[in-house]
Amino acid sequence: MPSIALGTAADMAYWTGRPIGTIWRWASEGRLTVYGTGKQARYNLMEVEPAERDPDTRELKAVATAPPIKEAAHAA
């Protein structure tokens, strides 16, 4: 069974090293699965590789790559 770890847009932004606006855009493009709506929206952190961070300082080294657009989103 696939793993699922839900987080807010801010959580996903930290996880990927990207701005929150990018997370919202990825969701609207169908790259991310959104659970809920509005302020209750949650995103599956396991759908995206994490950003590369320094193990001691947690400083961002490299952002995560954009996930592919899911096939179901093309049909819509």
mmCIF file of N, CA and C in Angstrom:
data_model
loop_
_atom_site.group_PDB
_atom_site.id
_atom_site.type_symbol
_atom_site.label_atom_id
_atom_site.label_comp_id
_atom_site.label_asym_id
_atom_site.label_seq_id
_atom_site.Cartn_x
_atom_site.Cartn_y
_atom_site.Cartn_z
ATOM 1 N N MET A 1 0.847 -1.180 0.000
ATOM 2 C CA MET A 1 0.000 0.000 0.000
ATOM 3 C C MET A 1 0.894 1.246 0.000
ATOM 4 N N PRO A 2 0.612 2.231 -0.867
ATOM 5 C CA PRO A 2 1.458 3.425 -0.937
ATOM 6 C C PRO A 2 1.364 4.248 0.345
ATOM 7 N N SER A 3 2.456 4.906 0.666
ATOM 8 C CA SER A 3 2.496 5.766 1.845
ATOM 9 C C SER A 3 1.807 7.087 1.541
ATOM 10 N N ILE A 4 1.225 7.673 2.582
ATOM 11 C CA ILE A 4 0.614 8.990 2.447
ATOM 12 C C ILE A 4 0.958 9.796 3.690
ATOM 13 N N ALA A 5 1.402 11.012 3.480
ATOM 14 C CA ALA A 5 1.725 11.934 4.566
ATOM 15 C C ALA A 5 1.179 13.287 4.159
ATOM 16 N N LEU A 6 0.068 13.685 4.751
ATOM 17 C CA LEU A 6 -0.583 14.922 4.362
ATOM 18 C C LEU A 6 0.001 16.123 5.087
ATOM 19 N N GLY A 7 0.115 17.219 4.353
ATOM 20 C CA GLY A 7 0.608 18.464 4.915
ATOM 21 C C GLY A 7 -0.057 19.643 4.245
ATOM 22 N N THR A 8 0.066 20.796 4.851
ATOM 23 C CA THR A 8 -0.491 22.025 4.287
ATOM 24 C C THR A 8 0.368 22.486 3.117
ATOM 25 N N ALA A 9 -0.073 23.539 2.442
ATOM 26 C CA ALA A 9 0.721 24.108 1.354
ATOM 27 C C ALA A 9 2.070 24.593 1.886
ATOM 28 N N ALA A 10 2.082 25.146 3.097
ATOM 29 C CA ALA A 10 3.338 25.607 3.700
ATOM 30 C C ALA A 10 4.267 24.425 3.980
ATOM 31 N N ASP A 11 3.709 23.319 4.441
ATOM 32 C CA ASP A 11 4.508 22.115 4.671
ATOM 33 C C ASP A 11 5.115 21.618 3.363
ATOM 34 N N MET A 12 4.302 21.573 2.320
ATOM 35 C CA MET A 12 4.771 21.113 1.015
ATOM 36 C C MET A 12 5.825 22.065 0.463
ATOM 37 N N ALA A 13 5.650 23.367 0.688
ATOM 38 C CA ALA A 13 6.634 24.344 0.219
ATOM 39 C C ALA A 13 7.989 24.104 0.884
ATOM 40 N N TYR A 14 7.992 23.859 2.186
ATOM 41 C CA TYR A 14 9.247 23.563 2.881
ATOM 42 C C TYR A 14 9.835 22.250 2.381
ATOM 43 N N TRP A 15 8.998 21.232 2.239
ATOM 44 C CA TRP A 15 9.435 19.902 1.799
ATOM 45 C C TRP A 15 10.146 19.969 0.450
ATOM 46 N N THR A 16 9.603 20.801 -0.459
ATOM 47 C CA THR A 16 10.153 20.885 -1.819
ATOM 48 C C THR A 16 11.167 22.007 -2.002
ATOM 49 N N GLY A 17 11.187 22.957 -1.060
ATOM 50 C CA GLY A 17 12.071 24.113 -1.214
ATOM 51 C C GLY A 17 11.536 25.121 -2.205
ATOM 52 N N ARG A 18 10.253 25.054 -2.475
ATOM 53 C CA ARG A 18 9.605 25.945 -3.441
ATOM 54 C C ARG A 18 8.654 26.903 -2.729
ATOM 55 N N PRO A 19 8.274 28.013 -3.366
ATOM 56 C CA PRO A 19 7.299 28.932 -2.771
ATOM 57 C C PRO A 19 5.895 28.307 -2.721
ATOM 58 N N ILE A 20 5.067 28.802 -1.821
ATOM 59 C CA ILE A 20 3.694 28.300 -1.700
ATOM 60 C C ILE A 20 2.934 28.483 -3.011
ATOM 61 N N GLY A 21 3.163 29.580 -3.701
ATOM 62 C CA GLY A 21 2.498 29.812 -4.985
ATOM 63 C C GLY A 21 2.774 28.718 -5.993
ATOM 64 N N THR A 22 3.974 28.173 -5.958
ATOM 65 C CA THR A 22 4.323 27.066 -6.853
ATOM 66 C C THR A 22 3.529 25.826 -6.486
ATOM 67 N N ILE A 23 3.340 25.588 -5.199
ATOM 68 C CA ILE A 23 2.560 24.431 -4.760
ATOM 69 C C ILE A 23 1.116 24.563 -5.245
ATOM 70 N N TRP A 24 0.543 25.747 -5.097
ATOM 71 C CA TRP A 24 -0.835 25.978 -5.569
ATOM 72 C C TRP A 24 -0.927 25.785 -7.084
ATOM 73 N N ARG A 25 0.092 26.273 -7.817
ATOM 74 C CA ARG A 25 0.078 26.118 -9.281
ATOM 75 C C ARG A 25 0.177 24.650 -9.667
ATOM 76 N N TRP A 26 1.086 23.924 -9.015
ATOM 77 C CA TRP A 26 1.217 22.486 -9.294
ATOM 78 C C TRP A 26 -0.105 21.776 -9.046
ATOM 79 N N ALA A 27 -0.801 22.156 -7.990
ATOM 80 C CA ALA A 27 -2.093 21.528 -7.689
ATOM 81 C C ALA A 27 -3.114 21.863 -8.781
ATOM 82 N N SER A 28 -3.145 23.115 -9.233
ATOM 83 C CA SER A 28 -4.112 23.498 -10.267
ATOM 84 C C SER A 28 -3.782 22.858 -11.615
ATOM 85 N N GLU A 29 -2.520 22.564 -11.853
ATOM 86 C CA GLU A 29 -2.102 21.899 -13.092
ATOM 87 C C GLU A 29 -2.322 20.389 -13.039
ATOM 88 N N GLY A 30 -2.681 19.875 -11.869
ATOM 89 C CA GLY A 30 -2.898 18.438 -11.737
ATOM 90 C C GLY A 30 -1.641 17.658 -11.406
ATOM 91 N N ARG A 31 -0.600 18.332 -10.996
ATOM 92 C CA ARG A 31 0.648 17.650 -10.638
ATOM 93 C C ARG A 31 0.581 17.056 -9.231
ATOM 94 N N LEU A 32 -0.249 17.640 -8.358
ATOM 95 C CA LEU A 32 -0.392 17.186 -6.974
ATOM 96 C C LEU A 32 -1.844 16.836 -6.695
ATOM 97 N N THR A 33 -2.050 15.852 -5.849
ATOM 98 C CA THR A 33 -3.387 15.508 -5.393
ATOM 99 C C THR A 33 -3.728 16.423 -4.225
ATOM 100 N N VAL A 34 -4.917 17.029 -4.270
ATOM 101 C CA VAL A 34 -5.366 17.916 -3.194
ATOM 102 C C VAL A 34 -6.482 17.216 -2.436
ATOM 103 N N TYR A 35 -6.355 17.183 -1.128
ATOM 104 C CA TYR A 35 -7.365 16.605 -0.247
ATOM 105 C C TYR A 35 -8.004 17.762 0.508
ATOM 106 N N GLY A 36 -9.268 18.031 0.275
ATOM 107 C CA GLY A 36 -9.960 19.144 0.914
ATOM 108 C C GLY A 36 -9.915 20.386 0.045
ATOM 109 N N THR A 37 -10.475 21.470 0.573
ATOM 110 C CA THR A 37 -10.520 22.726 -0.172
ATOM 111 C C THR A 37 -10.174 23.891 0.748
ATOM 112 N N GLY A 38 -9.826 25.007 0.130
ATOM 113 C CA GLY A 38 -9.547 26.226 0.883
ATOM 114 C C GLY A 38 -8.453 26.043 1.912
ATOM 115 N N LYS A 39 -8.689 26.579 3.120
ATOM 116 C CA LYS A 39 -7.694 26.478 4.187
ATOM 117 C C LYS A 39 -7.538 25.059 4.704
ATOM 118 N N GLN A 40 -8.483 24.199 4.383
ATOM 119 C CA GLN A 40 -8.413 22.800 4.820
ATOM 120 C C GLN A 40 -7.684 21.910 3.821
ATOM 121 N N ALA A 41 -7.221 22.477 2.704
ATOM 122 C CA ALA A 41 -6.543 21.682 1.668
ATOM 123 C C ALA A 41 -5.247 21.086 2.212
ATOM 124 N N ARG A 42 -5.027 19.835 1.862
ATOM 125 C CA ARG A 42 -3.814 19.131 2.265
ATOM 126 C C ARG A 42 -3.226 18.456 1.029
ATOM 127 N N TYR A 43 -1.920 18.261 1.054
ATOM 128 C CA TYR A 43 -1.181 17.701 -0.075
ATOM 129 C C TYR A 43 -0.367 16.514 0.422
ATOM 130 N N ASN A 44 -0.215 15.507 -0.434
ATOM 131 C CA ASN A 44 0.542 14.302 -0.080
ATOM 132 C C ASN A 44 2.031 14.567 -0.308
ATOM 133 N N LEU A 45 2.778 14.670 0.772
ATOM 134 C CA LEU A 45 4.209 14.947 0.684
ATOM 135 C C LEU A 45 4.965 13.834 -0.029
ATOM 136 N N MET A 46 4.419 12.621 -0.030
ATOM 137 C CA MET A 46 5.098 11.481 -0.644
ATOM 138 C C MET A 46 5.009 11.495 -2.170
ATOM 139 N N GLU A 47 4.227 12.411 -2.753
ATOM 140 C CA GLU A 47 4.123 12.503 -4.215
ATOM 141 C C GLU A 47 5.324 13.213 -4.838
ATOM 142 N N VAL A 48 6.125 13.900 -4.006
ATOM 143 C CA VAL A 48 7.219 14.714 -4.513
ATOM 144 C C VAL A 48 8.495 14.365 -3.751
ATOM 145 N N GLU A 49 9.599 14.328 -4.463
ATOM 146 C CA GLU A 49 10.888 14.120 -3.811
ATOM 147 C C GLU A 49 11.203 15.343 -2.951
ATOM 148 N N PRO A 50 11.821 15.150 -1.802
ATOM 149 C CA PRO A 50 12.150 16.308 -0.957
ATOM 150 C C PRO A 50 13.307 17.125 -1.524
ATOM 151 N N ALA A 51 13.365 18.389 -1.118
ATOM 152 C CA ALA A 51 14.482 19.247 -1.485
ATOM 153 C C ALA A 51 15.737 18.733 -0.784
ATOM 154 N N GLU A 52 16.874 19.054 -1.350
ATOM 155 C CA GLU A 52 18.144 18.679 -0.721
ATOM 156 C C GLU A 52 18.523 19.774 0.270
ATOM 157 N N ARG A 53 18.733 19.389 1.532
ATOM 158 C CA ARG A 53 19.080 20.344 2.589
ATOM 159 C C ARG A 53 20.330 19.878 3.326
ATOM 160 N N ASP A 54 21.057 20.840 3.871
ATOM 161 C CA ASP A 54 22.230 20.528 4.682
ATOM 162 C C ASP A 54 21.760 19.786 5.928
ATOM 163 N N PRO A 55 22.374 18.654 6.267
ATOM 164 C CA PRO A 55 21.907 17.873 7.411
ATOM 165 C C PRO A 55 22.065 18.589 8.756
ATOM 166 N N ASP A 56 23.020 19.504 8.874
ATOM 167 C CA ASP A 56 23.238 20.194 10.144
ATOM 168 C C ASP A 56 22.408 21.468 10.270
ATOM 169 N N THR A 57 22.431 22.290 9.235
ATOM 170 C CA THR A 57 21.764 23.599 9.311
ATOM 171 C C THR A 57 20.376 23.609 8.691
ATOM 172 N N ARG A 58 20.022 22.583 7.943
ATOM 173 C CA ARG A 58 18.760 22.485 7.199
ATOM 174 C C ARG A 58 18.653 23.557 6.110
ATOM 175 N N GLU A 59 19.776 24.183 5.772
ATOM 176 C CA GLU A 59 19.810 25.184 4.710
ATOM 177 C C GLU A 59 19.545 24.507 3.370
ATOM 178 N N LEU A 60 18.770 25.159 2.545
ATOM 179 C CA LEU A 60 18.398 24.612 1.246
ATOM 180 C C LEU A 60 19.603 24.559 0.317
ATOM 181 N N LYS A 61 19.849 23.384 -0.260
ATOM 182 C CA LYS A 61 20.936 23.204 -1.226
ATOM 183 C C LYS A 61 20.387 23.133 -2.644
ATOM 184 N N ALA A 62 19.290 22.383 -2.837
ATOM 185 C CA ALA A 62 18.689 22.220 -4.163
ATOM 186 C C ALA A 62 17.197 21.962 -4.001
ATOM 187 N N VAL A 63 16.396 22.627 -4.818
ATOM 188 C CA VAL A 63 14.953 22.446 -4.747
ATOM 189 C C VAL A 63 14.542 21.138 -5.419
ATOM 190 N N ALA A 64 13.361 20.668 -5.086
ATOM 191 C CA ALA A 64 12.827 19.442 -5.684
ATOM 192 C C ALA A 64 12.399 19.720 -7.119
ATOM 193 N N THR A 65 12.465 18.698 -7.949
ATOM 194 C CA THR A 65 11.995 18.842 -9.323
ATOM 195 C C THR A 65 10.473 18.803 -9.354
ATOM 196 N N ALA A 66 9.901 19.427 -10.357
ATOM 197 C CA ALA A 66 8.446 19.461 -10.492
ATOM 198 C C ALA A 66 7.922 18.061 -10.802
ATOM 199 N N PRO A 67 6.827 17.671 -10.146
ATOM 200 C CA PRO A 67 6.249 16.362 -10.475
ATOM 201 C C PRO A 67 5.583 16.416 -11.848
ATOM 202 N N PRO A 68 5.474 15.292 -12.506
ATOM 203 C CA PRO A 68 4.835 15.287 -13.833
ATOM 204 C C PRO A 68 3.334 15.540 -13.715
ATOM 205 N N ILE A 69 2.766 16.039 -14.785
ATOM 206 C CA ILE A 69 1.320 16.213 -14.827
ATOM 207 C C ILE A 69 0.694 14.844 -14.973
ATOM 208 N N LYS A 70 -0.296 14.549 -14.146
ATOM 209 C CA LYS A 70 -0.935 13.243 -14.160
ATOM 210 C C LYS A 70 -1.820 13.122 -15.392
ATOM 211 N N GLU A 71 -1.915 11.916 -15.934
ATOM 212 C CA GLU A 71 -2.679 11.678 -17.160
ATOM 213 C C GLU A 71 -4.139 12.074 -17.033
ATOM 214 N N ALA A 72 -4.757 11.844 -15.887
ATOM 215 C CA ALA A 72 -6.167 12.172 -15.697
ATOM 216 C C ALA A 72 -6.408 13.670 -15.861
ATOM 217 N N ALA A 73 -5.413 14.482 -15.542
ATOM 218 C CA ALA A 73 -5.560 15.935 -15.644
ATOM 219 C C ALA A 73 -5.622 16.367 -17.106
ATOM 220 N N HIS A 74 -4.963 15.604 -18.013
ATOM 221 C CA HIS A 74 -5.006 15.943 -19.433
ATOM 222 C C HIS A 74 -6.401 15.801 -20.014
ATOM 223 N N ALA A 75 -7.145 14.822 -19.543
ATOM 224 C CA ALA A 75 -8.468 14.546 -20.096
ATOM 225 C C ALA A 75 -9.482 15.590 -19.677
ATOM 226 N N ALA A 76 -9.248 16.287 -18.577
ATOM 227 C CA ALA A 76 -10.229 17.258 -18.061
ATOM 228 C C ALA A 76 -10.323 18.497 -18.894
#
